[in-house]
Amino acid sequence: QVQLVESGGGLVQAGESLTLSCAVSESISSVNAVGWFRQGPGKQRESVAISTRTGGTNFADSVKGRFAISRDNGRNMVYLQMNSLRPEDTAVYYCAAECQVLTYTTAGYSCNEYDYWGQGTQVTVSA
């Protein structure tokens, strides 16, 4: 059973930056993909970013150019660098690992569902 633990959430002002971390209990170089999701108040969960084992990435349109996903395979860590934060970025952020069906289309990489999830970390952006 792979365990994921997110950290780094908090309260920031609009325009500021924040980096989320996700510690994975097993080698992330062996999973086909890792991803970050978020669920804002009263909203459905949405995919924010994905990083594949082969180095592919993709981002939600709402965060493109502002967020970056990276991984440290040696430390089994996944990061989400969030810049120019907006109040609408307020959400609980989750990391996930091992995609059930990884696909690549003209829109980039996407995953239908992940096998393993973290417990989430709250990010609040004030105006």
mmCIF file of N, CA, C and O in Angstrom, residues 27-92:
data_model
loop_
_atom_site.group_PDB
_atom_site.id
_atom_site.type_symbol
_atom_site.label_atom_id
_atom_site.label_comp_id
_atom_site.label_asym_id
_atom_site.label_seq_id
_atom_site.Cartn_x
_atom_site.Cartn_y
_atom_site.Cartn_z
ATOM 1 N N SER A 27 9.069 4.053 -4.079
ATOM 2 C CA SER A 27 9.811 4.702 -5.152
ATOM 3 C C SER A 27 8.870 5.275 -6.204
ATOM 4 O O SER A 27 8.126 4.546 -6.844
ATOM 5 N N ILE A 28 8.933 6.596 -6.383
ATOM 6 C CA ILE A 28 8.061 7.212 -7.384
ATOM 7 C C ILE A 28 8.566 6.956 -8.793
ATOM 8 O O ILE A 28 7.829 7.160 -9.755
ATOM 9 N N SER A 29 9.810 6.506 -8.934
ATOM 10 C CA SER A 29 10.306 6.191 -10.270
ATOM 11 C C SER A 29 9.641 4.925 -10.808
ATOM 12 O O SER A 29 9.738 4.638 -11.993
ATOM 13 N N SER A 30 8.955 4.182 -9.923
ATOM 14 C CA SER A 30 8.289 2.961 -10.371
ATOM 15 C C SER A 30 6.817 3.182 -10.707
ATOM 16 O O SER A 30 6.179 2.280 -11.244
ATOM 17 N N VAL A 31 6.259 4.346 -10.393
ATOM 18 C CA VAL A 31 4.857 4.595 -10.714
ATOM 19 C C VAL A 31 4.776 5.296 -12.057
ATOM 20 O O VAL A 31 5.675 6.054 -12.435
ATOM 21 N N ASN A 32 3.694 5.069 -12.769
ATOM 22 C CA ASN A 32 3.611 5.612 -14.124
ATOM 23 C C ASN A 32 3.326 7.110 -14.140
ATOM 24 O O ASN A 32 3.689 7.807 -15.075
ATOM 25 N N ALA A 33 2.690 7.600 -13.072
ATOM 26 C CA ALA A 33 2.391 9.036 -13.022
ATOM 27 C C ALA A 33 2.045 9.456 -11.605
ATOM 28 O O ALA A 33 1.574 8.637 -10.804
ATOM 29 N N VAL A 34 2.292 10.711 -11.321
ATOM 30 C CA VAL A 34 1.841 11.337 -10.086
ATOM 31 C C VAL A 34 1.085 12.597 -10.478
ATOM 32 O O VAL A 34 1.336 13.177 -11.538
ATOM 33 N N GLY A 35 0.175 13.003 -9.620
ATOM 34 C CA GLY A 35 -0.622 14.171 -9.955
ATOM 35 C C GLY A 35 -1.026 14.968 -8.734
ATOM 36 O O GLY A 35 -0.936 14.484 -7.603
ATOM 37 N N TRP A 36 -1.434 16.182 -8.990
ATOM 38 C CA TRP A 36 -2.000 17.049 -7.961
ATOM 39 C C TRP A 36 -3.428 17.399 -8.353
ATOM 40 O O TRP A 36 -3.692 17.698 -9.528
ATOM 41 N N PHE A 37 -4.313 17.352 -7.374
ATOM 42 C CA PHE A 37 -5.708 17.702 -7.560
ATOM 43 C C PHE A 37 -6.078 18.748 -6.522
ATOM 44 O O PHE A 37 -5.354 18.965 -5.552
ATOM 45 N N ARG A 38 -7.241 19.369 -6.725
ATOM 46 C CA ARG A 38 -7.737 20.274 -5.696
ATOM 47 C C ARG A 38 -9.265 20.238 -5.691
ATOM 48 O O ARG A 38 -9.888 19.893 -6.690
ATOM 49 N N GLN A 39 -9.791 20.569 -4.534
ATOM 50 C CA GLN A 39 -11.246 20.680 -4.402
ATOM 51 C C GLN A 39 -11.550 21.908 -3.579
ATOM 52 O O GLN A 39 -11.238 21.974 -2.379
ATOM 53 N N GLY A 40 -12.118 22.901 -4.245
ATOM 54 C CA GLY A 40 -12.488 24.126 -3.566
ATOM 55 C C GLY A 40 -13.846 23.998 -2.905
ATOM 56 O O GLY A 40 -14.590 23.045 -3.183
ATOM 57 N N PRO A 41 -14.198 24.939 -2.041
ATOM 58 C CA PRO A 41 -15.483 24.890 -1.351
ATOM 59 C C PRO A 41 -16.647 24.906 -2.340
ATOM 60 O O PRO A 41 -16.737 25.797 -3.188
ATOM 61 N N GLY A 42 -17.490 23.898 -2.237
ATOM 62 C CA GLY A 42 -18.647 23.806 -3.107
ATOM 63 C C GLY A 42 -18.332 23.426 -4.542
ATOM 64 O O GLY A 42 -19.194 23.534 -5.418
ATOM 65 N N LYS A 43 -17.101 22.976 -4.786
ATOM 66 C CA LYS A 43 -16.708 22.632 -6.151
ATOM 67 C C LYS A 43 -16.349 21.161 -6.252
ATOM 68 O O LYS A 43 -16.071 20.499 -5.255
ATOM 69 N N GLN A 44 -16.335 20.679 -7.475
ATOM 70 C CA GLN A 44 -15.893 19.310 -7.710
ATOM 71 C C GLN A 44 -14.371 19.247 -7.710
ATOM 72 O O GLN A 44 -13.687 20.236 -7.973
ATOM 73 N N ARG A 45 -13.868 18.087 -7.430
ATOM 74 C CA ARG A 45 -12.430 17.884 -7.490
ATOM 75 C C ARG A 45 -11.946 18.064 -8.921
ATOM 76 O O ARG A 45 -12.580 17.590 -9.858
ATOM 77 N N GLU A 46 -10.829 18.751 -9.102
ATOM 78 C CA GLU A 46 -10.289 18.955 -10.435
ATOM 79 C C GLU A 46 -8.808 18.621 -10.466
ATOM 80 O O GLU A 46 -8.081 18.823 -9.489
ATOM 81 N N SER A 47 -8.380 18.116 -11.598
ATOM 82 C CA SER A 47 -6.964 17.830 -11.800
ATOM 83 C C SER A 47 -6.220 19.143 -12.011
ATOM 84 O O SER A 47 -6.656 19.995 -12.781
ATOM 85 N N VAL A 48 -5.106 19.294 -11.322
ATOM 86 C CA VAL A 48 -4.299 20.502 -11.437
ATOM 87 C C VAL A 48 -3.062 20.253 -12.291
ATOM 88 O O VAL A 48 -2.729 21.031 -13.172
ATOM 89 N N ALA A 49 -2.382 19.151 -12.011
ATOM 90 C CA ALA A 49 -1.130 18.871 -12.716
ATOM 91 C C ALA A 49 -0.859 17.379 -12.708
ATOM 92 O O ALA A 49 -1.288 16.660 -11.807
ATOM 93 N N ILE A 50 -0.131 16.943 -13.715
ATOM 94 C CA ILE A 50 0.279 15.547 -13.807
ATOM 95 C C ILE A 50 1.732 15.489 -14.252
ATOM 96 O O ILE A 50 2.184 16.341 -15.027
ATOM 97 N N SER A 51 2.449 14.514 -13.727
ATOM 98 C CA SER A 51 3.837 14.292 -14.121
ATOM 99 C C SER A 51 4.013 12.807 -14.361
ATOM 100 O O SER A 51 3.771 11.994 -13.467
ATOM 101 N N THR A 52 4.438 12.441 -15.561
ATOM 102 C CA THR A 52 4.593 11.023 -15.880
ATOM 103 C C THR A 52 6.017 10.549 -15.610
ATOM 104 O O THR A 52 6.951 11.350 -15.486
ATOM 105 N N ARG A 53 6.168 9.248 -15.566
ATOM 106 C CA ARG A 53 7.476 8.652 -15.312
ATOM 107 C C ARG A 53 8.475 9.036 -16.396
ATOM 108 O O ARG A 53 9.675 9.136 -16.143
ATOM 109 N N THR A 54 7.981 9.258 -17.610
ATOM 110 C CA THR A 54 8.858 9.576 -18.733
ATOM 111 C C THR A 54 9.136 11.073 -18.859
ATOM 112 O O THR A 54 9.775 11.502 -19.814
ATOM 113 N N GLY A 55 8.622 11.858 -17.911
ATOM 114 C CA GLY A 55 8.928 13.288 -17.915
ATOM 115 C C GLY A 55 7.850 14.172 -18.507
ATOM 116 O O GLY A 55 8.010 15.390 -18.583
ATOM 117 N N GLY A 56 6.753 13.588 -18.939
ATOM 118 C CA GLY A 56 5.670 14.393 -19.465
ATOM 119 C C GLY A 56 4.906 15.101 -18.363
ATOM 120 O O GLY A 56 4.800 14.601 -17.239
ATOM 121 N N THR A 57 4.408 16.289 -18.683
ATOM 122 C CA THR A 57 3.601 17.026 -17.717
ATOM 123 C C THR A 57 2.389 17.623 -18.423
ATOM 124 O O THR A 57 2.360 17.759 -19.652
ATOM 125 N N ASN A 58 1.425 17.983 -17.631
ATOM 126 C CA ASN A 58 0.264 18.693 -18.151
ATOM 127 C C ASN A 58 -0.385 19.428 -16.991
ATOM 128 O O ASN A 58 -0.253 19.010 -15.828
ATOM 129 N N PHE A 59 -1.060 20.506 -17.312
ATOM 130 C CA PHE A 59 -1.655 21.346 -16.286
ATOM 131 C C PHE A 59 -3.064 21.759 -16.685
ATOM 132 O O PHE A 59 -3.389 21.859 -17.869
ATOM 133 N N ALA A 60 -3.878 22.039 -15.688
ATOM 134 C CA ALA A 60 -5.192 22.606 -15.945
ATOM 135 C C ALA A 60 -5.006 23.986 -16.566
ATOM 136 O O ALA A 60 -4.054 24.710 -16.231
ATOM 137 N N ASP A 61 -5.900 24.347 -17.448
ATOM 138 C CA ASP A 61 -5.796 25.649 -18.113
ATOM 139 C C ASP A 61 -5.747 26.787 -17.097
ATOM 140 O O ASP A 61 -5.068 27.795 -17.313
ATOM 141 N N SER A 62 -6.454 26.623 -15.996
ATOM 142 C CA SER A 62 -6.546 27.685 -14.997
ATOM 143 C C SER A 62 -5.229 27.958 -14.274
ATOM 144 O O SER A 62 -5.074 29.001 -13.638
ATOM 145 N N VAL A 63 -4.277 27.019 -14.360
ATOM 146 C CA VAL A 63 -3.011 27.210 -13.642
ATOM 147 C C VAL A 63 -1.803 27.242 -14.568
ATOM 148 O O VAL A 63 -0.678 27.442 -14.104
ATOM 149 N N LYS A 64 -2.010 27.041 -15.851
ATOM 150 C CA LYS A 64 -0.887 27.042 -16.795
ATOM 151 C C LYS A 64 -0.146 28.374 -16.737
ATOM 152 O O LYS A 64 -0.754 29.441 -16.723
ATOM 153 N N GLY A 65 1.164 28.272 -16.693
ATOM 154 C CA GLY A 65 1.995 29.462 -16.604
ATOM 155 C C GLY A 65 2.212 29.942 -15.180
ATOM 156 O O GLY A 65 3.069 30.803 -14.940
ATOM 157 N N ARG A 66 1.447 29.416 -14.227
ATOM 158 C CA ARG A 66 1.593 29.827 -12.823
ATOM 159 C C ARG A 66 2.091 28.690 -11.926
ATOM 160 O O ARG A 66 2.807 28.940 -10.967
ATOM 161 N N PHE A 67 1.692 27.472 -12.235
ATOM 162 C CA PHE A 67 2.056 26.323 -11.414
ATOM 163 C C PHE A 67 3.079 25.458 -12.140
ATOM 164 O O PHE A 67 3.101 25.395 -13.370
ATOM 165 N N ALA A 68 3.890 24.775 -11.367
ATOM 166 C CA ALA A 68 4.858 23.832 -11.921
ATOM 167 C C ALA A 68 4.874 22.592 -11.045
ATOM 168 O O ALA A 68 4.769 22.686 -9.814
ATOM 169 N N ILE A 69 5.018 21.433 -11.670
ATOM 170 C CA ILE A 69 5.121 20.172 -10.931
ATOM 171 C C ILE A 69 6.522 19.617 -11.124
ATOM 172 O O ILE A 69 7.090 19.699 -12.220
ATOM 173 N N SER A 70 7.080 19.092 -10.070
ATOM 174 C CA SER A 70 8.411 18.502 -10.170
ATOM 175 C C SER A 70 8.490 17.312 -9.232
ATOM 176 O O SER A 70 7.642 17.143 -8.350
ATOM 177 N N ARG A 71 9.495 16.512 -9.428
ATOM 178 C CA ARG A 71 9.673 15.343 -8.586
ATOM 179 C C ARG A 71 11.145 15.155 -8.256
ATOM 180 O O ARG A 71 12.015 15.509 -9.045
ATOM 181 N N ASP A 72 11.394 14.605 -7.101
ATOM 182 C CA ASP A 72 12.738 14.216 -6.691
ATOM 183 C C ASP A 72 12.696 12.710 -6.489
ATOM 184 O O ASP A 72 12.266 12.228 -5.435
ATOM 185 N N ASN A 73 13.128 11.978 -7.498
ATOM 186 C CA ASN A 73 13.038 10.528 -7.427
ATOM 187 C C ASN A 73 13.901 9.955 -6.297
ATOM 188 O O ASN A 73 13.555 8.937 -5.700
ATOM 189 N N GLY A 74 15.003 10.599 -6.001
ATOM 190 C CA GLY A 74 15.876 10.111 -4.946
ATOM 191 C C GLY A 74 15.239 10.195 -3.576
ATOM 192 O O GLY A 74 15.487 9.362 -2.701
ATOM 193 N N ARG A 75 14.420 11.210 -3.379
ATOM 194 C CA ARG A 75 13.753 11.412 -2.086
ATOM 195 C C ARG A 75 12.307 10.940 -2.103
ATOM 196 O O ARG A 75 11.627 11.027 -1.080
ATOM 197 N N ASN A 76 11.822 10.476 -3.252
ATOM 198 C CA ASN A 76 10.417 10.072 -3.391
ATOM 199 C C ASN A 76 9.488 11.213 -3.004
ATOM 200 O O ASN A 76 8.537 11.027 -2.233
ATOM 201 N N MET A 77 9.791 12.378 -3.547
ATOM 202 C CA MET A 77 9.002 13.565 -3.258
ATOM 203 C C MET A 77 8.435 14.137 -4.556
ATOM 204 O O MET A 77 9.085 14.102 -5.608
ATOM 205 N N VAL A 78 7.246 14.679 -4.462
ATOM 206 C CA VAL A 78 6.616 15.380 -5.572
ATOM 207 C C VAL A 78 6.254 16.777 -5.071
ATOM 208 O O VAL A 78 5.782 16.925 -3.934
ATOM 209 N N TYR A 79 6.483 17.773 -5.915
ATOM 210 C CA TYR A 79 6.248 19.152 -5.506
ATOM 211 C C TYR A 79 5.289 19.856 -6.458
ATOM 212 O O TYR A 79 5.226 19.529 -7.643
ATOM 213 N N LEU A 80 4.563 20.813 -5.911
ATOM 214 C CA LEU A 80 3.733 21.682 -6.731
ATOM 215 C C LEU A 80 4.097 23.116 -6.368
ATOM 216 O O LEU A 80 3.778 23.581 -5.278
ATOM 217 N N GLN A 81 4.797 23.781 -7.271
ATOM 218 C CA GLN A 81 5.164 25.176 -7.080
ATOM 219 C C GLN A 81 4.030 26.038 -7.612
ATOM 220 O O GLN A 81 3.681 25.937 -8.790
ATOM 221 N N MET A 82 3.475 26.875 -6.753
ATOM 222 C CA MET A 82 2.328 27.694 -7.141
ATOM 223 C C MET A 82 2.710 29.162 -7.032
ATOM 224 O O MET A 82 3.075 29.638 -5.946
ATOM 225 N N ASN A 83 2.663 29.852 -8.143
ATOM 226 C CA ASN A 83 3.012 31.269 -8.195
ATOM 227 C C ASN A 83 1.788 32.105 -8.563
ATOM 228 O O ASN A 83 0.808 31.582 -9.097
ATOM 229 N N SER A 84 1.881 33.383 -8.278
ATOM 230 C CA SER A 84 0.802 34.328 -8.624
ATOM 231 C C SER A 84 -0.557 33.788 -8.185
ATOM 232 O O SER A 84 -1.514 33.739 -8.969
ATOM 233 N N LEU A 85 -0.639 33.373 -6.947
ATOM 234 C CA LEU A 85 -1.854 32.752 -6.440
ATOM 235 C C LEU A 85 -3.033 33.716 -6.443
ATOM 236 O O LEU A 85 -2.874 34.929 -6.239
ATOM 237 N N ARG A 86 -4.189 33.158 -6.685
ATOM 238 C CA ARG A 86 -5.439 33.913 -6.754
ATOM 239 C C ARG A 86 -6.417 33.370 -5.725
ATOM 240 O O ARG A 86 -6.323 32.198 -5.344
ATOM 241 N N PRO A 87 -7.377 34.182 -5.310
ATOM 242 C CA PRO A 87 -8.374 33.657 -4.363
ATOM 243 C C PRO A 87 -9.079 32.408 -4.868
ATOM 244 O O PRO A 87 -9.421 31.523 -4.065
ATOM 245 N N GLU A 88 -9.268 32.308 -6.179
ATOM 246 C CA GLU A 88 -9.942 31.129 -6.730
ATOM 247 C C GLU A 88 -9.091 29.865 -6.671
ATOM 248 O O GLU A 88 -9.580 28.775 -6.978
ATOM 249 N N ASP A 89 -7.824 30.005 -6.283
ATOM 250 C CA ASP A 89 -6.977 28.825 -6.079
ATOM 251 C C ASP A 89 -7.201 28.202 -4.698
ATOM 252 O O ASP A 89 -6.645 27.142 -4.394
ATOM 253 N N THR A 90 -8.001 28.850 -3.878
ATOM 254 C CA THR A 90 -8.300 28.325 -2.546
ATOM 255 C C THR A 90 -8.962 26.957 -2.653
ATOM 256 O O THR A 90 -9.971 26.802 -3.349
ATOM 257 N N ALA A 91 -8.377 25.970 -1.999
ATOM 258 C CA ALA A 91 -8.888 24.597 -2.091
ATOM 259 C C ALA A 91 -8.070 23.699 -1.172
ATOM 260 O O ALA A 91 -7.016 24.100 -0.664
ATOM 261 N N VAL A 92 -8.556 22.498 -1.007
ATOM 262 C CA VAL A 92 -7.738 21.427 -0.436
ATOM 263 C C VAL A 92 -7.013 20.763 -1.599
ATOM 264 O O VAL A 92 -7.647 20.377 -2.585
#
